[in-house]
Short mmCIF file of N, CA and C in Angstrom, two decimals:
data_model
loop_
_atom_site.label_atom_id
_atom_site.label_comp_id
_atom_site.label_asym_id
_atom_site.label_seq_id
_atom_site.Cartn_x
_atom_site.Cartn_y
_atom_site.Cartn_z
N UNK C 53 -85.12 140.29 14.83
CA UNK C 53 -84.43 139.69 13.73
C UNK C 53 -83.56 138.46 14.12
N UNK C 54 -82.89 138.82 15.31
CA UNK C 54 -81.91 137.87 15.81
C UNK C 54 -82.38 136.51 16.24
N UNK C 55 -83.74 136.58 16.80
CA UNK C 55 -84.37 135.43 17.44
C UNK C 55 -84.77 134.44 16.23
N UNK C 56 -85.33 134.86 15.06
CA UNK C 56 -85.41 133.84 13.91
C UNK C 56 -84.24 133.16 13.43
N UNK C 57 -83.12 134.14 13.35
CA UNK C 57 -81.83 133.45 12.84
C UNK C 57 -81.18 132.45 13.80
N UNK C 58 -81.17 132.88 15.15
CA UNK C 58 -80.85 131.90 16.16
C UNK C 58 -81.73 130.56 16.23
N UNK C 59 -83.05 130.88 15.99
CA UNK C 59 -83.75 129.57 16.02
C UNK C 59 -83.48 128.83 14.90
N UNK C 60 -83.41 129.38 13.73
CA UNK C 60 -83.08 128.65 12.39
C UNK C 60 -81.68 127.96 12.62
N UNK C 61 -80.73 128.66 13.06
CA UNK C 61 -79.29 128.11 13.29
C UNK C 61 -79.51 126.94 14.12
N UNK C 62 -80.33 126.94 15.23
CA UNK C 62 -80.53 125.77 16.23
C UNK C 62 -81.05 124.54 15.56
N UNK C 63 -82.05 124.93 14.70
CA UNK C 63 -82.70 123.80 14.03
C UNK C 63 -81.88 123.18 13.06
N UNK C 64 -80.96 123.97 12.36
CA UNK C 64 -80.08 123.37 11.34
C UNK C 64 -79.01 122.48 12.10
N UNK C 65 -78.61 122.95 13.30
CA UNK C 65 -77.49 122.33 13.91
C UNK C 65 -78.11 120.88 14.53
N UNK C 66 -79.42 120.96 14.96
CA UNK C 66 -79.91 119.83 15.56
C UNK C 66 -80.12 118.78 14.38
N UNK C 67 -80.45 119.29 13.25
CA UNK C 67 -80.68 118.30 12.06
C UNK C 67 -79.43 117.68 11.81
N UNK C 68 -78.31 118.43 11.76
CA UNK C 68 -77.11 118.06 11.24
C UNK C 68 -76.49 116.88 12.30
N UNK C 69 -76.73 117.18 13.70
CA UNK C 69 -76.36 116.25 14.69
C UNK C 69 -77.37 114.93 14.39
N UNK C 70 -78.39 114.94 14.12
CA UNK C 70 -79.40 113.88 13.99
C UNK C 70 -78.85 112.96 12.81
N UNK C 71 -78.45 113.67 11.71
CA UNK C 71 -78.04 112.95 10.43
C UNK C 71 -76.48 112.20 10.90
N UNK C 72 -75.83 113.05 11.58
CA UNK C 72 -74.36 112.37 11.98
C UNK C 72 -74.70 111.25 12.83
N UNK C 73 -75.67 111.31 13.76
CA UNK C 73 -76.03 110.18 14.68
C UNK C 73 -76.61 108.94 13.84
N UNK C 74 -77.42 109.23 12.75
CA UNK C 74 -77.91 108.18 11.98
C UNK C 74 -76.69 107.51 11.24
N UNK C 75 -75.86 108.24 10.64
CA UNK C 75 -74.78 107.71 9.87
C UNK C 75 -73.89 106.75 10.82
N UNK C 76 -73.53 107.28 11.98
CA UNK C 76 -72.77 106.60 12.93
C UNK C 76 -73.42 105.20 13.30
N UNK C 77 -74.76 105.30 13.53
CA UNK C 77 -75.66 104.00 13.82
C UNK C 77 -75.59 103.01 12.62
N UNK C 78 -75.57 103.72 11.46
CA UNK C 78 -75.68 102.73 10.31
C UNK C 78 -74.25 102.12 10.01
N UNK C 79 -73.24 102.96 10.29
CA UNK C 79 -71.85 102.40 10.17
C UNK C 79 -71.52 101.46 11.16
N UNK C 80 -72.14 101.46 12.35
CA UNK C 80 -71.81 100.41 13.37
C UNK C 80 -72.63 99.27 13.14
N UNK C 81 -73.92 99.33 12.47
CA UNK C 81 -74.64 98.22 12.27
C UNK C 81 -74.14 97.41 11.15
N UNK C 82 -73.51 98.26 10.12
CA UNK C 82 -72.77 97.44 9.09
C UNK C 82 -71.49 97.04 9.39
N UNK C 83 -70.68 97.60 10.30
CA UNK C 83 -69.53 96.77 11.13
C UNK C 83 -69.79 95.50 11.76
N UNK C 84 -71.11 95.59 12.63
CA UNK C 84 -71.37 94.45 13.22
C UNK C 84 -71.77 93.15 12.24
N UNK C 85 -72.48 93.68 11.10
CA UNK C 85 -72.83 92.59 10.07
C UNK C 85 -71.52 92.02 9.49
N UNK C 86 -70.45 92.70 9.17
CA UNK C 86 -69.33 92.45 8.60
C UNK C 86 -68.59 91.38 9.51
N UNK C 87 -68.59 91.75 10.78
CA UNK C 87 -67.95 90.93 11.70
C UNK C 87 -68.67 89.60 11.86
N UNK C 88 -69.81 89.45 11.86
CA UNK C 88 -70.70 88.30 11.78
C UNK C 88 -70.38 87.51 10.64
N UNK C 89 -70.25 88.32 9.34
CA UNK C 89 -69.64 87.48 8.14
C UNK C 89 -68.61 86.77 8.34
N UNK C 90 -67.43 87.45 8.99
CA UNK C 90 -66.29 86.66 9.27
C UNK C 90 -66.53 85.45 10.10
N UNK C 91 -67.38 85.65 11.19
CA UNK C 91 -67.55 84.28 12.02
C UNK C 91 -68.18 83.18 11.04
N UNK C 92 -69.10 83.65 10.12
CA UNK C 92 -69.79 82.61 9.08
C UNK C 92 -68.68 82.08 8.25
N UNK C 93 -67.70 82.94 7.80
CA UNK C 93 -66.64 82.54 6.99
C UNK C 93 -65.86 81.39 7.62
N UNK C 94 -65.49 81.71 8.86
CA UNK C 94 -64.60 80.52 9.63
C UNK C 94 -65.37 79.37 9.81
N UNK C 95 -66.73 79.39 10.02
CA UNK C 95 -67.53 78.32 10.38
C UNK C 95 -67.67 77.47 8.91
N UNK C 96 -67.92 78.09 8.02
CA UNK C 96 -67.99 77.56 6.57
C UNK C 96 -66.77 76.84 6.31
N UNK C 97 -65.50 77.56 6.43
CA UNK C 97 -64.30 76.98 6.00
C UNK C 97 -63.93 75.74 6.78
N UNK C 98 -64.11 75.84 8.19
CA UNK C 98 -63.91 74.74 9.01
C UNK C 98 -64.62 73.60 8.94
N UNK C 99 -65.97 73.75 8.56
CA UNK C 99 -66.99 72.53 8.18
C UNK C 99 -66.76 72.03 6.53
N UNK C 100 -66.07 72.88 5.82
CA UNK C 100 -65.95 72.36 4.51
C UNK C 100 -67.22 72.65 3.84
N UNK C 101 -67.92 73.69 4.10
CA UNK C 101 -69.20 73.84 3.51
C UNK C 101 -69.00 74.88 2.40
N UNK C 102 -68.79 74.30 1.22
CA UNK C 102 -68.51 75.07 -0.21
C UNK C 102 -69.55 76.24 -0.20
N UNK C 103 -70.84 75.73 -0.34
CA UNK C 103 -71.87 76.80 -0.56
C UNK C 103 -71.96 77.75 0.34
N UNK C 104 -71.83 77.51 1.72
CA UNK C 104 -71.89 78.63 2.69
C UNK C 104 -70.73 79.69 2.53
N UNK C 105 -69.58 79.02 2.21
CA UNK C 105 -68.27 79.75 2.08
C UNK C 105 -68.53 80.81 0.87
N UNK C 106 -68.96 80.19 -0.27
CA UNK C 106 -69.09 81.01 -1.44
C UNK C 106 -70.19 82.14 -1.39
N UNK C 107 -71.19 81.75 -0.53
CA UNK C 107 -72.18 82.79 -0.39
C UNK C 107 -71.72 84.02 0.06
N UNK C 108 -70.57 84.05 0.63
CA UNK C 108 -70.01 85.42 1.20
C UNK C 108 -69.40 86.22 0.13
N UNK C 109 -68.95 85.73 -0.98
CA UNK C 109 -68.27 86.23 -2.08
C UNK C 109 -69.26 87.06 -3.01
N UNK C 110 -68.76 88.12 -3.43
CA UNK C 110 -69.39 88.91 -4.80
C UNK C 110 -69.13 88.03 -6.07
N UNK C 111 -69.99 88.04 -7.07
CA UNK C 111 -69.87 87.47 -8.23
C UNK C 111 -68.39 87.74 -8.89
N UNK C 112 -67.94 88.95 -8.74
CA UNK C 112 -66.70 89.52 -9.33
C UNK C 112 -65.71 89.59 -8.45
N UNK C 113 -65.72 88.73 -7.39
CA UNK C 113 -64.61 88.76 -6.27
C UNK C 113 -63.34 88.62 -7.03
N UNK C 114 -62.41 88.96 -6.22
CA UNK C 114 -60.76 88.59 -6.50
C UNK C 114 -60.21 88.23 -5.16
N UNK C 115 -59.59 87.00 -5.30
CA UNK C 115 -58.95 86.44 -4.17
C UNK C 115 -57.39 86.34 -4.41
N UNK C 116 -56.53 87.09 -3.85
CA UNK C 116 -55.13 87.03 -4.04
C UNK C 116 -54.35 86.32 -2.88
N UNK C 117 -54.17 84.91 -3.14
CA UNK C 117 -53.39 84.10 -2.14
C UNK C 117 -51.98 84.40 -2.16
N UNK C 118 -51.21 84.02 -1.09
CA UNK C 118 -49.82 84.11 -1.19
C UNK C 118 -49.01 83.33 -2.23
N UNK C 119 -48.07 83.91 -2.86
CA UNK C 119 -47.41 82.99 -3.82
C UNK C 119 -48.06 82.28 -4.73
N UNK C 120 -49.13 82.88 -5.28
CA UNK C 120 -49.92 82.17 -6.31
C UNK C 120 -50.60 83.37 -7.22
N UNK C 121 -51.20 83.00 -8.28
CA UNK C 121 -51.83 83.93 -9.26
C UNK C 121 -53.13 84.29 -8.52
N UNK C 122 -53.68 85.54 -8.85
CA UNK C 122 -54.89 85.96 -8.43
C UNK C 122 -56.08 85.13 -8.99
N UNK C 123 -57.18 84.78 -8.30
CA UNK C 123 -58.28 84.07 -8.54
C UNK C 123 -59.36 85.16 -8.91
N UNK C 124 -59.75 85.28 -10.10
CA UNK C 124 -60.73 86.20 -10.59
C UNK C 124 -62.18 85.60 -10.77
N UNK C 125 -63.08 86.03 -10.09
CA UNK C 125 -64.58 85.68 -10.19
C UNK C 125 -64.77 84.52 -9.19
N UNK C 126 -66.00 84.50 -8.95
CA UNK C 126 -66.58 83.43 -7.86
C UNK C 126 -66.18 81.96 -8.33
N UNK C 127 -66.28 81.64 -9.59
CA UNK C 127 -66.04 80.15 -10.03
C UNK C 127 -64.67 79.87 -9.80
N UNK C 128 -63.71 80.78 -10.06
CA UNK C 128 -62.26 80.36 -9.89
C UNK C 128 -62.02 80.24 -8.29
N UNK C 129 -62.54 81.15 -7.47
CA UNK C 129 -62.34 80.95 -5.98
C UNK C 129 -63.00 79.63 -5.60
N UNK C 130 -64.19 79.27 -6.11
CA UNK C 130 -64.78 78.02 -5.82
C UNK C 130 -63.92 76.75 -6.18
N UNK C 131 -63.41 76.75 -7.32
CA UNK C 131 -62.64 75.73 -7.88
C UNK C 131 -61.51 75.41 -6.86
N UNK C 132 -60.70 76.68 -6.52
CA UNK C 132 -59.59 76.54 -5.72
C UNK C 132 -59.90 75.97 -4.19
N UNK C 133 -61.02 76.46 -3.71
CA UNK C 133 -61.47 75.88 -2.48
C UNK C 133 -61.89 74.55 -2.40
N UNK C 134 -62.50 74.22 -3.42
CA UNK C 134 -62.98 72.70 -3.68
C UNK C 134 -61.58 71.86 -3.74
N UNK C 135 -60.69 72.24 -4.58
CA UNK C 135 -59.49 71.37 -4.81
C UNK C 135 -58.79 71.34 -3.36
N UNK C 136 -58.79 72.34 -2.68
CA UNK C 136 -58.17 72.48 -1.47
C UNK C 136 -58.72 71.37 -0.37
N UNK C 137 -60.00 71.44 -0.40
CA UNK C 137 -60.77 70.65 0.62
C UNK C 137 -60.81 69.15 0.06
N UNK C 138 -60.58 68.83 -1.14
CA UNK C 138 -60.40 67.38 -1.49
C UNK C 138 -59.13 66.82 -0.97
N UNK C 139 -58.17 67.56 -0.62
CA UNK C 139 -56.88 67.17 -0.10
C UNK C 139 -56.73 67.48 1.53
N UNK C 140 -57.43 68.37 2.10
CA UNK C 140 -57.32 68.83 3.45
C UNK C 140 -58.46 69.06 4.12
N UNK C 141 -58.40 69.09 5.60
CA UNK C 141 -59.47 69.76 6.31
C UNK C 141 -58.73 70.89 6.86
N UNK C 142 -59.58 71.82 7.49
CA UNK C 142 -59.07 73.15 7.97
C UNK C 142 -59.74 73.50 9.20
N UNK C 143 -59.05 74.03 10.25
CA UNK C 143 -59.64 74.51 11.39
C UNK C 143 -59.19 75.98 11.45
N UNK C 144 -59.98 77.04 11.31
CA UNK C 144 -59.85 78.41 10.96
C UNK C 144 -60.44 79.25 12.13
N UNK C 145 -59.57 80.08 12.77
CA UNK C 145 -60.10 80.88 13.82
C UNK C 145 -59.37 82.41 13.35
N UNK C 146 -60.39 83.44 13.18
CA UNK C 146 -60.25 84.73 12.70
C UNK C 146 -60.45 85.82 13.94
N UNK C 147 -59.57 86.74 13.94
CA UNK C 147 -59.87 87.85 14.98
C UNK C 147 -59.87 89.18 14.18
N UNK C 148 -60.94 89.88 14.34
CA UNK C 148 -61.05 91.16 13.73
C UNK C 148 -60.06 92.06 14.40
N UNK C 149 -59.13 92.81 13.50
CA UNK C 149 -58.28 93.80 14.09
C UNK C 149 -58.85 95.26 13.83
N UNK C 150 -59.45 95.27 12.64
CA UNK C 150 -60.14 96.53 12.39
C UNK C 150 -61.27 96.41 11.31
N UNK C 151 -62.21 97.01 11.34
CA UNK C 151 -63.17 97.10 10.40
C UNK C 151 -63.68 98.65 10.24
N UNK C 152 -63.74 98.97 8.91
CA UNK C 152 -64.15 100.50 8.62
C UNK C 152 -65.03 100.37 7.45
N UNK C 153 -66.05 101.20 7.59
CA UNK C 153 -67.10 101.27 6.60
C UNK C 153 -67.17 102.82 5.96
N UNK C 154 -67.14 102.95 4.71
CA UNK C 154 -67.16 104.21 4.10
C UNK C 154 -68.24 104.15 2.80
N UNK C 155 -69.37 104.57 2.98
CA UNK C 155 -70.42 104.27 1.75
C UNK C 155 -70.61 102.87 1.44
N UNK C 156 -70.33 102.48 0.06
CA UNK C 156 -70.75 101.13 -0.31
C UNK C 156 -69.44 100.42 -0.29
N UNK C 157 -68.32 100.90 0.45
CA UNK C 157 -67.32 99.92 0.49
C UNK C 157 -66.76 99.78 1.95
N UNK C 158 -66.14 98.62 2.38
CA UNK C 158 -65.67 98.55 3.71
C UNK C 158 -64.45 97.74 3.58
N UNK C 159 -63.68 97.77 4.71
CA UNK C 159 -62.53 96.99 4.66
C UNK C 159 -62.47 96.29 6.14
N UNK C 160 -61.80 95.06 6.14
CA UNK C 160 -61.80 94.31 7.27
C UNK C 160 -60.39 93.85 7.44
N UNK C 161 -59.65 94.13 8.50
CA UNK C 161 -58.31 93.61 8.77
C UNK C 161 -58.42 92.66 9.77
N UNK C 162 -57.85 91.43 9.38
CA UNK C 162 -57.89 90.30 10.42
C UNK C 162 -56.42 89.63 10.66
N UNK C 163 -56.62 89.02 11.86
CA UNK C 163 -55.33 88.13 12.19
C UNK C 163 -56.01 86.73 12.29
N UNK C 164 -55.27 85.62 11.82
CA UNK C 164 -55.96 84.38 11.74
C UNK C 164 -54.92 83.29 12.25
N UNK C 165 -55.47 82.18 12.64
CA UNK C 165 -54.75 80.95 13.00
C UNK C 165 -55.54 79.95 12.34
N UNK C 166 -54.66 79.12 11.54
CA UNK C 166 -55.29 77.97 10.89
C UNK C 166 -54.43 76.69 10.92
N UNK C 167 -55.16 75.66 11.03
CA UNK C 167 -54.56 74.33 11.03
C UNK C 167 -54.99 73.59 9.79
N UNK C 168 -54.20 73.22 9.01
CA UNK C 168 -54.56 72.43 7.78
C UNK C 168 -54.05 71.05 7.94
N UNK C 169 -54.85 70.10 7.83
CA UNK C 169 -54.56 68.55 8.02
C UNK C 169 -54.64 67.99 6.71
N UNK C 170 -53.57 67.35 6.14
CA UNK C 170 -53.78 66.45 4.96
C UNK C 170 -54.71 65.28 5.22
N UNK C 171 -55.85 65.04 4.36
CA UNK C 171 -56.46 63.91 4.37
C UNK C 171 -55.91 62.55 4.25
N UNK C 172 -54.85 62.78 3.53
CA UNK C 172 -54.00 61.45 3.18
C UNK C 172 -53.17 61.10 4.44
N UNK C 173 -53.25 61.82 5.46
CA UNK C 173 -52.25 61.59 6.63
C UNK C 173 -51.15 62.55 6.53
N UNK C 174 -50.49 62.55 7.58
CA UNK C 174 -49.35 63.56 7.81
C UNK C 174 -49.66 64.55 8.88
N UNK C 175 -48.49 65.21 9.07
CA UNK C 175 -48.72 66.17 10.27
C UNK C 175 -49.34 67.38 9.69
N UNK C 176 -50.12 67.98 10.82
CA UNK C 176 -50.91 69.23 10.35
C UNK C 176 -49.87 70.42 10.09
N UNK C 177 -50.33 71.42 9.30
CA UNK C 177 -49.54 72.58 9.15
C UNK C 177 -50.23 73.66 9.90
N UNK C 178 -49.51 74.48 10.78
CA UNK C 178 -50.04 75.54 11.62
C UNK C 178 -49.57 76.82 10.88
N UNK C 179 -50.62 77.65 10.64
CA UNK C 179 -50.43 78.87 9.85
C UNK C 179 -50.99 80.10 10.66
N UNK C 180 -50.36 81.16 10.77
CA UNK C 180 -50.69 82.29 11.47
C UNK C 180 -50.51 83.39 10.48
N UNK C 181 -51.35 84.33 10.32
CA UNK C 181 -51.22 85.39 9.38
C UNK C 181 -52.30 86.61 9.46
N UNK C 182 -51.99 87.36 8.57
CA UNK C 182 -52.98 88.50 8.44
C UNK C 182 -53.74 88.53 7.08
N UNK C 183 -54.82 89.16 7.00
CA UNK C 183 -55.73 89.21 5.93
C UNK C 183 -56.45 90.40 5.81
N UNK C 184 -56.48 90.85 4.71
CA UNK C 184 -57.25 92.10 4.34
C UNK C 184 -58.37 91.90 3.20
N UNK C 185 -59.58 92.34 3.78
CA UNK C 185 -60.80 92.03 2.99
C UNK C 185 -61.37 93.35 2.61
N UNK C 186 -61.66 93.64 1.25
CA UNK C 186 -62.49 94.80 0.80
C UNK C 186 -63.95 94.19 0.55
N UNK C 187 -64.86 94.73 1.25
CA UNK C 187 -66.16 94.27 1.01
C UNK C 187 -67.06 95.45 0.12
N UNK C 188 -67.94 94.90 -0.59
CA UNK C 188 -68.90 95.75 -1.33
C UNK C 188 -70.39 95.63 -0.86
N UNK C 189 -70.91 96.76 -0.62
CA UNK C 189 -72.46 96.57 -0.41
C UNK C 189 -73.15 96.30 -1.68
N UNK C 190 -74.08 95.37 -1.69
CA UNK C 190 -74.89 94.86 -2.68
C UNK C 190 -76.13 95.69 -2.70
N UNK C 191 -76.84 95.65 -3.94
CA UNK C 191 -78.06 96.34 -4.21
C UNK C 191 -79.08 96.17 -3.12
N UNK C 192 -79.04 95.02 -2.57
CA UNK C 192 -80.06 94.63 -1.47
C UNK C 192 -79.59 95.16 -0.08
N UNK C 193 -78.44 95.71 0.01
CA UNK C 193 -77.93 96.24 1.33
C UNK C 193 -76.95 95.44 1.87
N UNK C 194 -77.03 94.04 1.64
CA UNK C 194 -76.00 93.05 2.20
C UNK C 194 -74.59 93.30 1.75
N UNK C 195 -73.69 92.91 2.38
CA UNK C 195 -72.17 92.91 2.06
C UNK C 195 -71.66 91.68 1.58
N UNK C 196 -70.73 91.69 0.71
CA UNK C 196 -69.97 90.57 0.07
C UNK C 196 -68.54 90.87 -0.03
N UNK C 197 -67.80 89.63 0.20
CA UNK C 197 -66.34 89.84 0.15
C UNK C 197 -66.20 90.16 -1.56
N UNK C 198 -65.32 91.27 -1.64
CA UNK C 198 -65.17 91.81 -3.20
C UNK C 198 -63.60 91.52 -3.61
N UNK C 199 -62.72 92.03 -2.78
CA UNK C 199 -61.15 91.70 -2.85
C UNK C 199 -60.69 91.19 -1.61
N UNK C 200 -59.67 90.22 -1.61
CA UNK C 200 -59.00 89.85 -0.40
C UNK C 200 -57.67 89.31 -0.85
N UNK C 201 -56.86 89.60 0.16
CA UNK C 201 -55.45 89.34 0.07
C UNK C 201 -54.76 88.72 1.54
N UNK C 202 -53.95 87.91 1.55
CA UNK C 202 -53.55 87.37 2.82
C UNK C 202 -52.11 86.99 2.80
N UNK C 203 -51.45 86.83 4.05
CA UNK C 203 -50.09 86.29 3.86
C UNK C 203 -49.93 85.62 5.37
N UNK C 204 -48.98 84.55 5.35
CA UNK C 204 -48.57 84.07 6.67
C UNK C 204 -47.49 84.78 7.18
N UNK C 205 -47.33 84.78 8.58
CA UNK C 205 -46.25 85.48 9.42
C UNK C 205 -45.05 84.84 8.85
N UNK C 206 -45.02 83.34 8.96
CA UNK C 206 -43.84 82.69 8.55
C UNK C 206 -44.38 81.60 7.45
N UNK C 207 -43.63 81.41 6.54
CA UNK C 207 -44.13 80.31 5.48
C UNK C 207 -44.07 79.02 6.34
N UNK C 208 -45.05 78.14 5.85
CA UNK C 208 -45.05 76.81 6.34
C UNK C 208 -43.88 75.92 6.02
N UNK C 209 -43.47 75.15 6.76
CA UNK C 209 -42.32 74.26 6.62
C UNK C 209 -42.57 73.18 5.43
N UNK C 210 -41.67 72.98 4.62
CA UNK C 210 -41.96 72.08 3.63
C UNK C 210 -41.20 70.75 3.77
#
């Protein structure tokens, strides 16, 4: 009687280990995909590619910039980015500090360096800050920026 119970216990333990291994692999794959999205974000922002930039956002995304009202929905976020690019160029470099995945939500904690140069001339503004992004898994399995918030370590000089 002990042998069948031992065998069943061993099989169940092995099955649980396999499931945990699968979840860890899936989480790692998701984390890597999210880190690639951040690289795409930097590239799109630096190139001023509005369509590539907006492709990263969920339709119901919320963007919370420092010292400004929240931008709710993809169209408000697009309008703000277009207005920004009409007056400026940007060089953005981000570094992942942390990424965590839990089910259909994930968060990304980032440090960034950004140079904003007015198109009309003038000195560039150097910004250094932190950024938190909550991502939501889409029905097709992809990830999209869902909520984001950022702040600069020191305010830009006026």
